[in-house]
Short mmCIF file of C-alpha atoms in Angstrom, two decimals:
data_model
loop_
_atom_site.label_atom_id
_atom_site.label_comp_id
_atom_site.label_asym_id
_atom_site.label_seq_id
_atom_site.Cartn_x
_atom_site.Cartn_y
_atom_site.Cartn_z
CA UNK A 1 19.18 -105.54 -100.76
CA UNK A 2 20.51 -105.67 -97.23
CA UNK A 3 18.48 -105.16 -94.08
CA UNK A 4 17.09 -106.76 -90.93
CA UNK A 5 14.54 -109.55 -91.53
CA UNK A 6 12.28 -110.58 -88.65
CA UNK A 7 9.79 -113.47 -88.81
CA UNK A 8 6.96 -113.83 -86.28
CA UNK A 9 5.18 -117.17 -86.37
CA UNK A 10 2.64 -116.85 -83.54
CA UNK A 11 0.83 -113.67 -84.57
CA UNK A 12 -2.98 -113.66 -84.34
CA UNK A 13 -3.26 -112.04 -87.76
CA UNK A 14 -1.10 -114.70 -89.40
CA UNK A 15 2.55 -115.36 -90.17
CA UNK A 16 4.41 -112.03 -90.35
CA UNK A 17 7.67 -111.01 -91.99
CA UNK A 18 9.24 -107.61 -91.33
CA UNK A 19 12.12 -106.29 -93.43
CA UNK A 20 13.39 -103.27 -91.50
CA UNK A 21 15.69 -100.41 -92.59
CA UNK A 22 16.80 -102.09 -95.79
CA UNK A 23 18.89 -100.60 -98.59
CA UNK A 24 18.96 -101.87 -102.13
CA UNK A 25 19.18 -101.25 -105.85
CA UNK A 26 16.86 -101.88 -108.80
CA UNK A 27 19.10 -101.41 -111.83
CA UNK A 28 20.63 -97.96 -111.37
CA UNK A 29 17.95 -96.84 -108.91
CA UNK A 30 18.34 -96.96 -105.13
CA UNK A 31 15.60 -98.11 -102.75
CA UNK A 32 15.29 -97.83 -98.97
CA UNK A 33 12.60 -98.46 -96.40
CA UNK A 34 10.80 -100.88 -94.11
CA UNK A 35 8.09 -103.34 -95.18
CA UNK A 36 5.81 -105.83 -93.45
CA UNK A 37 4.20 -108.84 -95.13
CA UNK A 38 1.39 -110.57 -93.22
CA UNK A 39 -0.05 -113.94 -94.28
CA UNK A 40 -3.55 -112.84 -93.25
CA UNK A 41 -7.01 -113.94 -94.38
CA UNK A 42 -8.78 -113.61 -96.78
CA UNK A 43 -5.68 -112.16 -98.50
CA UNK A 44 -2.11 -111.48 -97.41
CA UNK A 45 -1.17 -107.83 -96.95
CA UNK A 46 1.91 -105.73 -97.63
CA UNK A 47 2.44 -102.49 -95.67
CA UNK A 48 5.30 -100.06 -95.26
CA UNK A 49 7.21 -97.07 -96.63
CA UNK A 50 9.75 -96.86 -99.44
CA UNK A 51 12.08 -94.10 -100.59
CA UNK A 52 14.29 -93.65 -103.64
CA UNK A 53 16.78 -90.79 -103.87
CA UNK A 54 17.58 -91.45 -107.54
CA UNK A 55 14.81 -93.20 -109.46
CA UNK A 56 15.09 -94.20 -113.12
CA UNK A 57 11.64 -94.91 -114.54
CA UNK A 58 13.23 -97.41 -116.96
CA UNK A 59 14.27 -99.55 -113.98
CA UNK A 60 10.64 -99.84 -112.85
CA UNK A 61 9.43 -100.88 -116.30
CA UNK A 62 9.82 -104.67 -115.85
CA UNK A 63 7.95 -104.50 -112.53
CA UNK A 64 4.82 -103.14 -114.23
CA UNK A 65 5.12 -105.05 -117.49
CA UNK A 66 6.91 -102.44 -119.62
CA UNK A 67 9.93 -103.55 -121.64
CA UNK A 68 13.15 -102.00 -120.34
CA UNK A 69 14.65 -101.69 -123.81
CA UNK A 70 17.81 -103.46 -122.67
CA UNK A 71 17.10 -106.81 -124.28
CA UNK A 72 18.96 -108.11 -127.30
CA UNK A 73 17.43 -108.03 -130.77
CA UNK A 74 16.92 -111.81 -130.68
CA UNK A 75 15.19 -111.53 -127.30
CA UNK A 76 12.83 -108.84 -128.58
CA UNK A 77 12.07 -110.89 -131.70
CA UNK A 78 11.25 -113.92 -129.54
CA UNK A 79 8.93 -111.80 -127.39
CA UNK A 80 7.19 -110.51 -130.50
CA UNK A 81 6.58 -114.08 -131.71
CA UNK A 82 5.02 -114.95 -128.34
CA UNK A 83 2.74 -111.95 -128.63
CA UNK A 84 4.53 -109.90 -125.95
CA UNK A 85 5.02 -106.93 -128.27
CA UNK A 86 3.07 -103.75 -127.59
CA UNK A 87 -0.48 -103.91 -128.92
CA UNK A 88 -0.62 -100.26 -129.96
CA UNK A 89 -2.48 -99.92 -133.32
CA UNK A 90 -0.57 -97.88 -135.89
CA UNK A 91 -3.56 -95.59 -136.52
CA UNK A 92 -4.23 -94.75 -132.85
CA UNK A 93 -2.58 -92.22 -130.54
CA UNK A 94 -4.00 -93.07 -127.11
CA UNK A 95 -2.36 -96.09 -125.36
CA UNK A 96 -4.18 -99.35 -126.07
CA UNK A 97 -2.05 -101.66 -123.88
CA UNK A 98 -4.28 -103.48 -121.39
CA UNK A 99 -4.02 -103.23 -117.63
CA UNK A 100 -3.42 -106.74 -116.30
CA UNK A 101 -5.85 -106.71 -113.37
CA UNK A 102 -6.35 -110.46 -112.95
CA UNK A 103 -3.78 -110.65 -110.12
CA UNK A 104 -4.76 -107.45 -108.31
CA UNK A 105 -6.86 -109.44 -105.83
CA UNK A 106 -4.01 -111.78 -104.84
CA UNK A 107 -2.74 -109.41 -102.13
CA UNK A 108 -3.80 -106.23 -100.35
CA UNK A 109 -1.34 -103.38 -99.85
CA UNK A 110 -0.92 -100.09 -98.01
CA UNK A 111 2.39 -98.58 -99.11
CA UNK A 112 3.81 -95.04 -99.13
CA UNK A 113 6.51 -94.22 -101.66
CA UNK A 114 8.63 -91.13 -102.22
CA UNK A 115 11.19 -90.43 -104.95
CA UNK A 116 13.44 -87.39 -104.61
CA UNK A 117 14.84 -87.24 -108.14
CA UNK A 118 13.17 -88.90 -111.12
CA UNK A 119 14.96 -89.71 -114.38
CA UNK A 120 12.20 -89.92 -116.97
CA UNK A 121 13.30 -87.84 -119.95
CA UNK A 122 15.52 -84.84 -120.53
CA UNK A 123 12.62 -82.85 -121.96
CA UNK A 124 10.38 -83.12 -118.90
CA UNK A 125 12.28 -83.36 -115.58
CA UNK A 126 10.25 -84.74 -112.68
CA UNK A 127 11.06 -84.54 -108.97
CA UNK A 128 9.68 -85.12 -105.50
CA UNK A 129 7.34 -87.97 -106.34
CA UNK A 130 5.08 -89.06 -103.49
CA UNK A 131 2.20 -91.50 -103.51
CA UNK A 132 0.14 -93.48 -101.05
CA UNK A 133 -1.01 -96.73 -102.65
CA UNK A 134 -3.92 -98.69 -101.22
CA UNK A 135 -4.88 -101.98 -102.87
CA UNK A 136 -7.83 -103.91 -101.44
CA UNK A 137 -9.52 -106.87 -103.10
CA UNK A 138 -8.48 -105.67 -106.57
CA UNK A 139 -9.49 -102.04 -105.97
CA UNK A 140 -6.50 -99.70 -106.45
CA UNK A 141 -6.29 -96.17 -105.04
CA UNK A 142 -3.39 -93.72 -105.37
CA UNK A 143 -4.25 -90.86 -103.02
CA UNK A 144 -2.35 -88.68 -103.41
CA UNK A 145 -0.12 -89.17 -106.45
CA UNK A 146 1.90 -85.97 -106.67
CA UNK A 147 5.20 -84.85 -108.12
CA UNK A 148 7.07 -81.76 -109.17
CA UNK A 149 7.17 -80.97 -112.89
CA UNK A 150 8.49 -77.98 -114.85
CA UNK A 151 8.99 -75.88 -111.73
CA UNK A 152 5.44 -76.51 -110.53
CA UNK A 153 3.54 -79.50 -109.23
CA UNK A 154 0.90 -81.99 -110.31
CA UNK A 155 -1.34 -83.31 -107.54
CA UNK A 156 -3.74 -86.10 -108.41
CA UNK A 157 -5.93 -88.89 -107.10
CA UNK A 158 -6.26 -92.04 -109.21
CA UNK A 159 -8.89 -94.71 -108.49
CA UNK A 160 -8.99 -97.92 -110.56
CA UNK A 161 -11.61 -100.52 -109.71
CA UNK A 162 -9.80 -103.61 -110.93
CA UNK A 163 -12.43 -105.85 -109.32
CA UNK A 164 -14.90 -104.79 -112.02
CA UNK A 165 -15.10 -106.00 -115.61
CA UNK A 166 -14.60 -103.80 -117.49
CA UNK A 167 -12.56 -101.76 -115.03
CA UNK A 168 -13.93 -98.42 -113.89
CA UNK A 169 -11.43 -95.59 -113.37
CA UNK A 170 -11.46 -91.99 -112.14
CA UNK A 171 -8.73 -89.36 -112.17
CA UNK A 172 -8.70 -85.97 -110.44
CA UNK A 173 -5.75 -83.82 -111.58
CA UNK A 174 -4.59 -80.41 -110.37
CA UNK A 175 -1.64 -78.70 -112.08
CA UNK A 176 -0.15 -75.60 -110.49
CA UNK A 177 2.58 -73.17 -111.56
CA UNK A 178 3.98 -75.19 -114.47
CA UNK A 179 6.64 -72.92 -116.01
CA UNK A 180 6.31 -72.54 -119.78
CA UNK A 181 10.06 -72.19 -120.34
CA UNK A 182 10.62 -75.56 -118.63
CA UNK A 183 7.67 -77.27 -120.31
CA UNK A 184 8.93 -76.15 -123.74
CA UNK A 185 12.67 -76.09 -123.18
CA UNK A 186 13.29 -76.60 -126.91
CA UNK A 187 11.50 -73.36 -127.89
CA UNK A 188 14.03 -70.51 -127.74
CA UNK A 189 11.38 -67.76 -127.67
CA UNK A 190 9.82 -69.34 -124.58
CA UNK A 191 13.02 -69.09 -122.53
CA UNK A 192 12.39 -65.43 -121.72
CA UNK A 193 8.80 -66.10 -120.72
CA UNK A 194 7.67 -65.80 -117.12
CA UNK A 195 4.41 -67.53 -118.06
CA UNK A 196 2.76 -70.41 -116.26
CA UNK A 197 0.04 -73.00 -116.82
CA UNK A 198 -2.53 -73.91 -114.18
CA UNK A 199 -5.29 -76.43 -114.68
CA UNK A 200 -7.75 -78.93 -113.26
CA UNK A 201 -9.24 -82.07 -114.77
CA UNK A 202 -11.73 -84.66 -113.56
CA UNK A 203 -12.38 -87.68 -115.77
CA UNK A 204 -14.06 -91.02 -115.20
CA UNK A 205 -14.62 -93.88 -117.60
CA UNK A 206 -14.67 -97.66 -118.06
CA UNK A 207 -12.31 -100.00 -119.87
CA UNK A 208 -9.07 -101.89 -119.44
CA UNK A 209 -6.73 -99.49 -121.24
CA UNK A 210 -6.10 -95.74 -121.24
CA UNK A 211 -7.67 -95.56 -124.71
CA UNK A 212 -10.84 -97.37 -123.62
CA UNK A 213 -11.20 -95.33 -120.43
CA UNK A 214 -10.86 -92.02 -122.28
CA UNK A 215 -13.16 -93.22 -125.08
CA UNK A 216 -15.98 -93.62 -122.53
CA UNK A 217 -15.00 -90.79 -120.21
CA UNK A 218 -17.13 -88.04 -118.70
CA UNK A 219 -15.78 -84.99 -116.88
CA UNK A 220 -14.27 -81.53 -117.17
CA UNK A 221 -10.92 -80.00 -118.17
CA UNK A 222 -10.02 -76.41 -117.26
CA UNK A 223 -6.76 -74.63 -118.04
CA UNK A 224 -5.34 -71.11 -117.75
CA UNK A 225 -2.09 -69.84 -119.27
CA UNK A 226 -0.39 -66.44 -119.18
CA UNK A 227 2.55 -64.79 -120.96
CA UNK A 228 3.44 -67.36 -123.60
CA UNK A 229 4.20 -67.60 -127.28
CA UNK A 230 2.63 -69.55 -130.13
CA UNK A 231 4.37 -70.48 -133.36
CA UNK A 232 4.57 -73.17 -136.00
CA UNK A 233 7.82 -74.48 -134.50
CA UNK A 234 6.10 -74.90 -131.13
CA UNK A 235 3.32 -76.92 -132.73
CA UNK A 236 5.90 -79.14 -134.42
CA UNK A 237 7.61 -79.82 -131.09
CA UNK A 238 4.29 -80.67 -129.43
CA UNK A 239 3.41 -82.84 -132.44
CA UNK A 240 0.10 -81.14 -133.27
CA UNK A 241 0.07 -81.18 -137.05
CA UNK A 242 -3.48 -79.82 -137.26
CA UNK A 243 -2.60 -77.05 -134.81
CA UNK A 244 0.52 -76.33 -136.85
CA UNK A 245 -1.62 -75.86 -139.97
CA UNK A 246 -4.08 -73.57 -138.17
CA UNK A 247 -1.32 -71.47 -136.62
CA UNK A 248 0.34 -71.15 -140.02
CA UNK A 249 -2.90 -69.90 -141.55
CA UNK A 250 -3.47 -67.40 -138.75
CA UNK A 251 0.01 -66.03 -138.17
CA UNK A 252 2.32 -67.33 -140.90
CA UNK A 253 5.75 -68.38 -139.67
CA UNK A 254 6.07 -65.64 -137.03
CA UNK A 255 6.10 -66.13 -133.29
CA UNK A 256 3.15 -64.39 -131.65
CA UNK A 257 3.02 -63.38 -128.00
CA UNK A 258 0.09 -64.69 -125.94
CA UNK A 259 -1.17 -62.42 -123.17
CA UNK A 260 -3.32 -65.18 -121.76
CA UNK A 261 -5.29 -68.25 -122.81
CA UNK A 262 -8.16 -70.06 -121.13
CA UNK A 263 -9.97 -73.32 -121.82
CA UNK A 264 -13.06 -74.84 -120.22
CA UNK A 265 -13.92 -78.18 -121.81
CA UNK A 266 -16.77 -80.54 -121.09
CA UNK A 267 -16.21 -84.26 -121.75
CA UNK A 268 -19.17 -86.55 -122.40
CA UNK A 269 -18.82 -90.18 -123.53
CA UNK A 270 -15.30 -89.58 -124.82
CA UNK A 271 -16.01 -86.35 -126.72
CA UNK A 272 -14.58 -83.07 -125.43
CA UNK A 273 -16.43 -79.90 -126.42
CA UNK A 274 -15.39 -76.33 -125.67
CA UNK A 275 -17.55 -74.19 -123.42
CA UNK A 276 -14.73 -71.65 -123.56
CA UNK A 277 -11.47 -71.75 -125.51
CA UNK A 278 -9.85 -68.38 -126.13
CA UNK A 279 -6.38 -66.95 -126.89
CA UNK A 280 -5.68 -63.27 -126.25
CA UNK A 281 -2.61 -62.49 -128.36
CA UNK A 282 -0.75 -59.29 -129.23
CA UNK A 283 -2.51 -59.33 -132.63
CA UNK A 284 -6.02 -60.58 -131.95
CA UNK A 285 -8.44 -62.34 -129.66
CA UNK A 286 -9.13 -65.84 -130.98
CA UNK A 287 -12.17 -67.85 -129.90
CA UNK A 288 -12.16 -71.58 -130.70
CA UNK A 289 -15.13 -73.92 -130.84
CA UNK A 290 -15.44 -77.58 -131.79
CA UNK A 291 -14.99 -81.08 -130.44
CA UNK A 292 -12.20 -83.59 -129.89
CA UNK A 293 -13.08 -87.29 -130.00
CA UNK A 294 -11.04 -89.55 -127.73
#
């Protein structure tokens, strides 16, 4: 990085360092902004604003404890021997890696971050990331956490009470105008679709991993889709083998147009049950009932 560093030693709130108008790089990502670190009591505090015009999520991995994938084979083997390898069980889908909250109470923070272009994966381009992070005594709030995805936007609020054991978490998600042809860019039949997905979800649970939080979660999930297509090939791309089997039984190998689809799910103690789950296709109206256990 390069910037203007100012130290103030006689501040009432404690020793203060300001790093103004700096420019820098993290791997292939750029970073700009101004930050202030105050050696206050009972905890030091970091405040400021950051911006990245080209952000590679892989570059942020090491900062949050995710392997970058750039290490040598010997390095990865050594990490595995030390127990640094991912703890994901082979028979589980939801992420079991633990949030390391033991150092969340070391420092408070109030930081705004924006990322203009996000390199995450070719299949799901993200853009215009913005979040306001507030960390106080181990309690973490991202309000808002929003970004553009598939021609639409996802606006959310994430609250993680890291000062509790086990941690308590809540997520409020609002998806608007997600374009089907961008969400499923690998499905040729979807490229002529003008359809969109809109949805809302509110979930809260306890635990120190995504899997544990969802396994204890309560809340609601609502979703509405129009003008799409359903097929076995789409299910294969999404990775829903059970859905692939059901679609094959219902429609064979053909692609079937969807006029609209709606879902209203209730989640109680990690089990989602359908109050409403219906597909209106060119061939039939399909009502679905049942449960999904997280």
